[in-house]
Coordinates of C-alpha atoms in Angstrom, one line a residue:
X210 CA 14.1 16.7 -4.0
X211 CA 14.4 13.9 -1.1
X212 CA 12.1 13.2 1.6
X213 CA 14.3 15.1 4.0
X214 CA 13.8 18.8 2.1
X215 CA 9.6 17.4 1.7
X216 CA 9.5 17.1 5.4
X217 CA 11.3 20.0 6.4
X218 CA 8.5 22.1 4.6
X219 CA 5.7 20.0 5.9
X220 CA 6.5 20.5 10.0
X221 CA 7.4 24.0 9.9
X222 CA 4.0 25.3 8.2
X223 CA 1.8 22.6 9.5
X224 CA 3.3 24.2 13.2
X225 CA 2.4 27.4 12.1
X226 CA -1.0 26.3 11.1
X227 CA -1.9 24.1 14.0
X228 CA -0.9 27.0 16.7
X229 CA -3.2 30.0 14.7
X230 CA -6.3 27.8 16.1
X231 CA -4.8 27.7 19.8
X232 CA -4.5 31.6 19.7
X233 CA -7.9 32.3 18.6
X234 CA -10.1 29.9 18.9
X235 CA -13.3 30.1 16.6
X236 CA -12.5 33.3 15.5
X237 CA -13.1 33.1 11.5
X238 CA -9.6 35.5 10.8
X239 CA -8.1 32.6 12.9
X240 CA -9.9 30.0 10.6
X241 CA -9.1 32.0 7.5
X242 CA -4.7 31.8 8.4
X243 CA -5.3 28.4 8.9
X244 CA -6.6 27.9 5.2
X245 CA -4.0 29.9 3.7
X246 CA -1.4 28.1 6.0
X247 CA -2.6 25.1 4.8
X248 CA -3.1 25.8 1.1
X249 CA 1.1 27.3 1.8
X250 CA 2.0 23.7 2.9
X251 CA 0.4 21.7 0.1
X252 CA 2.1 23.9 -2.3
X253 CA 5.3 23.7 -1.1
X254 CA 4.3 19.7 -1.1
X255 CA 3.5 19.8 -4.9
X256 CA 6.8 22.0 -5.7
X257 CA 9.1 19.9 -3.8
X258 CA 7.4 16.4 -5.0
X259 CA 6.8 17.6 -8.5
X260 CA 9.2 19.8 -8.9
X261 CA 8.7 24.0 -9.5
X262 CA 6.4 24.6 -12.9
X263 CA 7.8 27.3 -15.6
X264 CA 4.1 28.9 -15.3
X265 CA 3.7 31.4 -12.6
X266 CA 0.4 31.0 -12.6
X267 CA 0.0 27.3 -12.4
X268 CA 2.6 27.7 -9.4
X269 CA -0.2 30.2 -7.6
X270 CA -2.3 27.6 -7.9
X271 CA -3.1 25.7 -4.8
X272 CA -4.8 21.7 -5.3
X273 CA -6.1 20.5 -2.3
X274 CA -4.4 17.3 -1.2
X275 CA -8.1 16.1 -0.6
X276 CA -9.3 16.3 -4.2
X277 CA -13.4 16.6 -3.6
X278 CA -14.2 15.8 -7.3
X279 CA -16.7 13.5 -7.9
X280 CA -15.2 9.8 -8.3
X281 CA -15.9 9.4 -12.4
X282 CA -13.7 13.1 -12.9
X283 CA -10.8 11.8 -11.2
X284 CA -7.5 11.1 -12.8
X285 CA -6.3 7.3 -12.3
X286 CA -4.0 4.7 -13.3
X287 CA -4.1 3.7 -16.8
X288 CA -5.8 0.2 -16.1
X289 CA -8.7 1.0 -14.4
X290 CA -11.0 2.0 -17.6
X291 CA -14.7 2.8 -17.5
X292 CA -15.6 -1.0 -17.3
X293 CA -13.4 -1.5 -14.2
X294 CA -15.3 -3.3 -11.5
X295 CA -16.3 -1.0 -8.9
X296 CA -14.5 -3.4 -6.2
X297 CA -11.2 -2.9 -8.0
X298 CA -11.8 0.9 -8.5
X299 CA -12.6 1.2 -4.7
X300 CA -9.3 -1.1 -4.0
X301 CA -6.8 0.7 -6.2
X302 CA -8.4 4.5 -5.0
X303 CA -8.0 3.4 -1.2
X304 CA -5.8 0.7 -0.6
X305 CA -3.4 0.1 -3.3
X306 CA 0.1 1.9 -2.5
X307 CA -1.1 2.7 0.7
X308 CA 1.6 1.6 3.7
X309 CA 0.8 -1.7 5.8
X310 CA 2.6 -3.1 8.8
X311 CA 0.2 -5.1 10.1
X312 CA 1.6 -8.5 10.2
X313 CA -2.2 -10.1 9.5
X314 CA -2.7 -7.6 6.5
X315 CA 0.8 -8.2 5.4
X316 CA 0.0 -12.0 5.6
X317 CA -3.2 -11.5 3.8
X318 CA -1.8 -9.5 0.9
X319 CA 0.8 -11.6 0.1
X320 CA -1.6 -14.8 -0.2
X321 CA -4.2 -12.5 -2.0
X322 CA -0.9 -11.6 -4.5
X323 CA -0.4 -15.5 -5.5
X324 CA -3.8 -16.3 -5.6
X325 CA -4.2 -13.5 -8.0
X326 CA -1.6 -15.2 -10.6
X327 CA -3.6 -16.6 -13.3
X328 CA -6.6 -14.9 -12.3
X329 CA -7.1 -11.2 -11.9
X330 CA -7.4 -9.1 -9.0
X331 CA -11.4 -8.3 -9.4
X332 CA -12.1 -11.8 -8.9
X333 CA -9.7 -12.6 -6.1
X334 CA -10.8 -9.0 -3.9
X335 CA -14.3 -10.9 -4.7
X336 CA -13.2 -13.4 -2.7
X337 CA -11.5 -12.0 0.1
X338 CA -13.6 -12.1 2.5
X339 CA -13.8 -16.1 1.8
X340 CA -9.8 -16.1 2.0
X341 CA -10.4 -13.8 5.6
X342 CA -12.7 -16.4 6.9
X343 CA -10.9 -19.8 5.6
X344 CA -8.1 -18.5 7.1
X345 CA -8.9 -17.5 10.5
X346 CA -8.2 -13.5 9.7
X347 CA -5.0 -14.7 8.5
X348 CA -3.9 -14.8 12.0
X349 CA -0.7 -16.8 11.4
X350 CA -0.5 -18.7 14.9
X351 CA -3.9 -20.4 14.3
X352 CA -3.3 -21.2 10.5
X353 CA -0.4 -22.9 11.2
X354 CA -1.9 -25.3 13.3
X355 CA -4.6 -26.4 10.5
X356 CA -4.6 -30.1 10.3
X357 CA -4.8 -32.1 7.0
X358 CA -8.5 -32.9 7.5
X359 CA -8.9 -28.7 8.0
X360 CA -6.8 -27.9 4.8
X361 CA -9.2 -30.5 3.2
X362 CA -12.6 -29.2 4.5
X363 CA -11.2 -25.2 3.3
X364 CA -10.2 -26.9 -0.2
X365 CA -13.8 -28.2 -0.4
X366 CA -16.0 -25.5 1.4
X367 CA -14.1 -22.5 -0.2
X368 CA -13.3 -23.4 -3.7
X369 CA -9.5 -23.3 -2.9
X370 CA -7.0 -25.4 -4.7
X371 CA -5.3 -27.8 -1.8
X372 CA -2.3 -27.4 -2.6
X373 CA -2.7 -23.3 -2.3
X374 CA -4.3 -24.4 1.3
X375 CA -0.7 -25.8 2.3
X376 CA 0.8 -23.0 0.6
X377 CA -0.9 -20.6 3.4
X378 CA 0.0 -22.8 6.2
X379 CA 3.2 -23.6 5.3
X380 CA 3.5 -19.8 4.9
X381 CA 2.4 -19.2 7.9
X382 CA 4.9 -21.3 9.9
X383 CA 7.5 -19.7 8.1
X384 CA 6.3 -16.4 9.1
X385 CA 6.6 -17.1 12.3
X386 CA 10.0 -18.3 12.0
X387 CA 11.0 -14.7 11.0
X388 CA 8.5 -13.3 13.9
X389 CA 10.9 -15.1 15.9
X390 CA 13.6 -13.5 14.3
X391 CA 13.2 -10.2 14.0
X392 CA 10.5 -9.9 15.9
X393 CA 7.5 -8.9 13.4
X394 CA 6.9 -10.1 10.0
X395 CA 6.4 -6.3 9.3
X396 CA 10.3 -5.6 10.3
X397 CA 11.6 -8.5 7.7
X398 CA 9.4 -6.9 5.2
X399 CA 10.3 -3.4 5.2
X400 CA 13.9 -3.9 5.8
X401 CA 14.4 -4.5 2.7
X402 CA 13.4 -1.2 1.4
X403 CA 15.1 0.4 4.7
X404 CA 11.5 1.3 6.3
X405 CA 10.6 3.4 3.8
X406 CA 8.4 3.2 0.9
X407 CA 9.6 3.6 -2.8
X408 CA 8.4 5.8 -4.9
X409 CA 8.6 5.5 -8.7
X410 CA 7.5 7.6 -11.7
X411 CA 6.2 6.3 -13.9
X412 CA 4.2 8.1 -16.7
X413 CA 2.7 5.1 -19.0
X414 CA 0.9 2.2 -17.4
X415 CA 2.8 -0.3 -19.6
X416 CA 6.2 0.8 -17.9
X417 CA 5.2 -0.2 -15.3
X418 CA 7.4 -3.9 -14.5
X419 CA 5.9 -7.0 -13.9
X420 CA 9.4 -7.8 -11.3
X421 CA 12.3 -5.6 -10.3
X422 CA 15.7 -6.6 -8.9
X423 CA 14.2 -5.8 -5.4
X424 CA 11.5 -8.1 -5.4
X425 CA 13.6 -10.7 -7.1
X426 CA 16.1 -9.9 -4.1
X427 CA 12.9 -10.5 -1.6
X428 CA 11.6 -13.2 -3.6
X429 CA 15.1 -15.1 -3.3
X430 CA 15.4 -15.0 0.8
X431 CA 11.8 -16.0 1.1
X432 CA 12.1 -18.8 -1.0
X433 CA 15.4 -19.8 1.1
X434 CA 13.1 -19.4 4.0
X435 CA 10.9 -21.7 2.6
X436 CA 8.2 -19.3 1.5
X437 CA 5.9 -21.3 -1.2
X438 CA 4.4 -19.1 -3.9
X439 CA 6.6 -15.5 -3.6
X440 CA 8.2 -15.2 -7.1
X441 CA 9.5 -12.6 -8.0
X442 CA 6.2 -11.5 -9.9
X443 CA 4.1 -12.3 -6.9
X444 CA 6.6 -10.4 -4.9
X445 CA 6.4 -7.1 -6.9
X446 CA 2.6 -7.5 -6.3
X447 CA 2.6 -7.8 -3.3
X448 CA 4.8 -4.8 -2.7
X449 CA 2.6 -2.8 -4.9
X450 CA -0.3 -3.7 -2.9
X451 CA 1.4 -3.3 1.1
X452 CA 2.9 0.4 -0.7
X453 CA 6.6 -1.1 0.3
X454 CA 6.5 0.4 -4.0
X455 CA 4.3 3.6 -5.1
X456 CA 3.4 2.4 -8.9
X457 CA 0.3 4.6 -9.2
X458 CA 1.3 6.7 -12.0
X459 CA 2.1 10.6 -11.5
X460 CA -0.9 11.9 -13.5
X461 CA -2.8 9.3 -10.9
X462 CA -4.7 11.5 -8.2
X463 CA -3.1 8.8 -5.5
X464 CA 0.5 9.4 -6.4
X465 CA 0.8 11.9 -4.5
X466 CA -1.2 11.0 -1.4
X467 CA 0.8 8.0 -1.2
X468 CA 4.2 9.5 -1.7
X469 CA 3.6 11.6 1.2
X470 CA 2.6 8.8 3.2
X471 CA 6.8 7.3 2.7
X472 CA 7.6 10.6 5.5
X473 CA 4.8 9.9 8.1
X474 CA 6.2 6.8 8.8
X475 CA 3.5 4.8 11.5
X476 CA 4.1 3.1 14.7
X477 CA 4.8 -0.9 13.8
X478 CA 1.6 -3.0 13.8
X479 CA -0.6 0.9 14.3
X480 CA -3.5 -0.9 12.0
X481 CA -5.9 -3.1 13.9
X482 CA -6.0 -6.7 14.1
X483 CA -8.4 -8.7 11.8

């Protein structure tokens, strides 16, 4: 089922839930309806996301969209194992596939996604915060007025490879460029996916793709642009980490958290500023 039959079951039942606790409020029947209103909304959720189960029984059944069970019981991706960093467990269970359009996150997440090539995303999210601070919050109007002798002292004081340094200011001119444009780097972005996240399904971690035709599509205008460093395997990245792509798996407990985020579409730049 499409978006459009999700969303028409969420509003109806999340109005009827939100207007028992203007009726009566504190009264614990009142708080009760609201439960089972509730519990009625995630399950239509499940059905229409998941589509309708042969067992009665397992269709009764309502899963709280907040799963409380403790972090080591919960269902993930494939690739993060028992000897996953914490740091990369915390980033795939609360940031990855989650929508950005912040232009500074978007910035950041894109560098982050090439720096990651030939390395591996534990040791990059280790460095982030030395990637937040070399570049100025990845604030793109600062970075791309770094001087040579800047680019240099970053290279040197943050273990950088130069040439990555002019990567990220170079980038960030050309981001500007499309700021100009189309008036956020967040608009260029998501136009390409029509303003709304994918969602895939995959079942197996190694089905996952490295590249798809949209990222080589994105990968192809940025590089006109002048973008350094977006292939299309850093592109698919970086869509997999800004959630322009949901590629948690189904049996993931994020799949579905993040699916639902593609209808609640937020306000342009509604995340803070670095």
């Amino acid at each position: 089922m499409g978006n459009n039959g999700l969303s028409s079951y969420i509003e109806p039942s999340l109005s009827y839930s939100s207007s028992l606790l203007v009726e009566a409020p504190g009264s614990i029947a009142a708080v009760r309806r609201e439960q089972v209103a509730l519990q009625q909304a995630q399950r239509k959720m499940k059905i229409a996301h998941y589509g309708r189960s042969k067992s009665a029984k397992f269709e009764s059944k309502v899963v709280p969209l907040d799963n409380t069970k403790p972090a080591e019981e919960k269902k993930r991706c494939s690739f993060i194992t028992p000897n996953s960093d914490p740091i990369y467990v915390a980033y795939h269970d609360e940031e990855w596939g989650v929508p950005i359009h912040n232009d500074s996150m978007l910035f950041e997440l894109l560098v982050l996604s090439g720096a990651q090539v030939g390395s591996d995303w534990t040791s990059i999210l280790k460095k982030r915060q030395d990637f937040r601070d070399a570049f100025s919050g990845f604030d793109a109007e600062t970075v791309a007025n770094f001087t040579e002798k800047q680019m240099t002292t970053i290279s040197s004081e943050y273990g950088i490879d130069i040439s990555r340094v002019r990567g990220v200011v170079d980038n960030s001119n050309r981001i500007l460029e499309v700021k100009r444009e189309f008036g956020s780097f967040d608009k260029y972005i998501w136009g390409f996916v029509n303003h709304k996240p994918m969602s895939t399904q995959y079942k197996f971690d190694h089905k996952i793709p490295v590249k798809t035709s949209k990222s080589e599509s994105i990968s192809k205008d940025m590089v006109r642009r002048g973008f350094r460093f977006v292939g299309p395997t850093v592109v698919h990245s970086f869509m997999q980490a800004a959630g322009l792509t949901n590629d948690h798996l189904i049996t993931c407990h994020r799949h579905l958290p993040c699916a639902l985020l593609a209808i609640q579409r937020p306000p342009v730049h509604s995340l803070p500023d670095l």
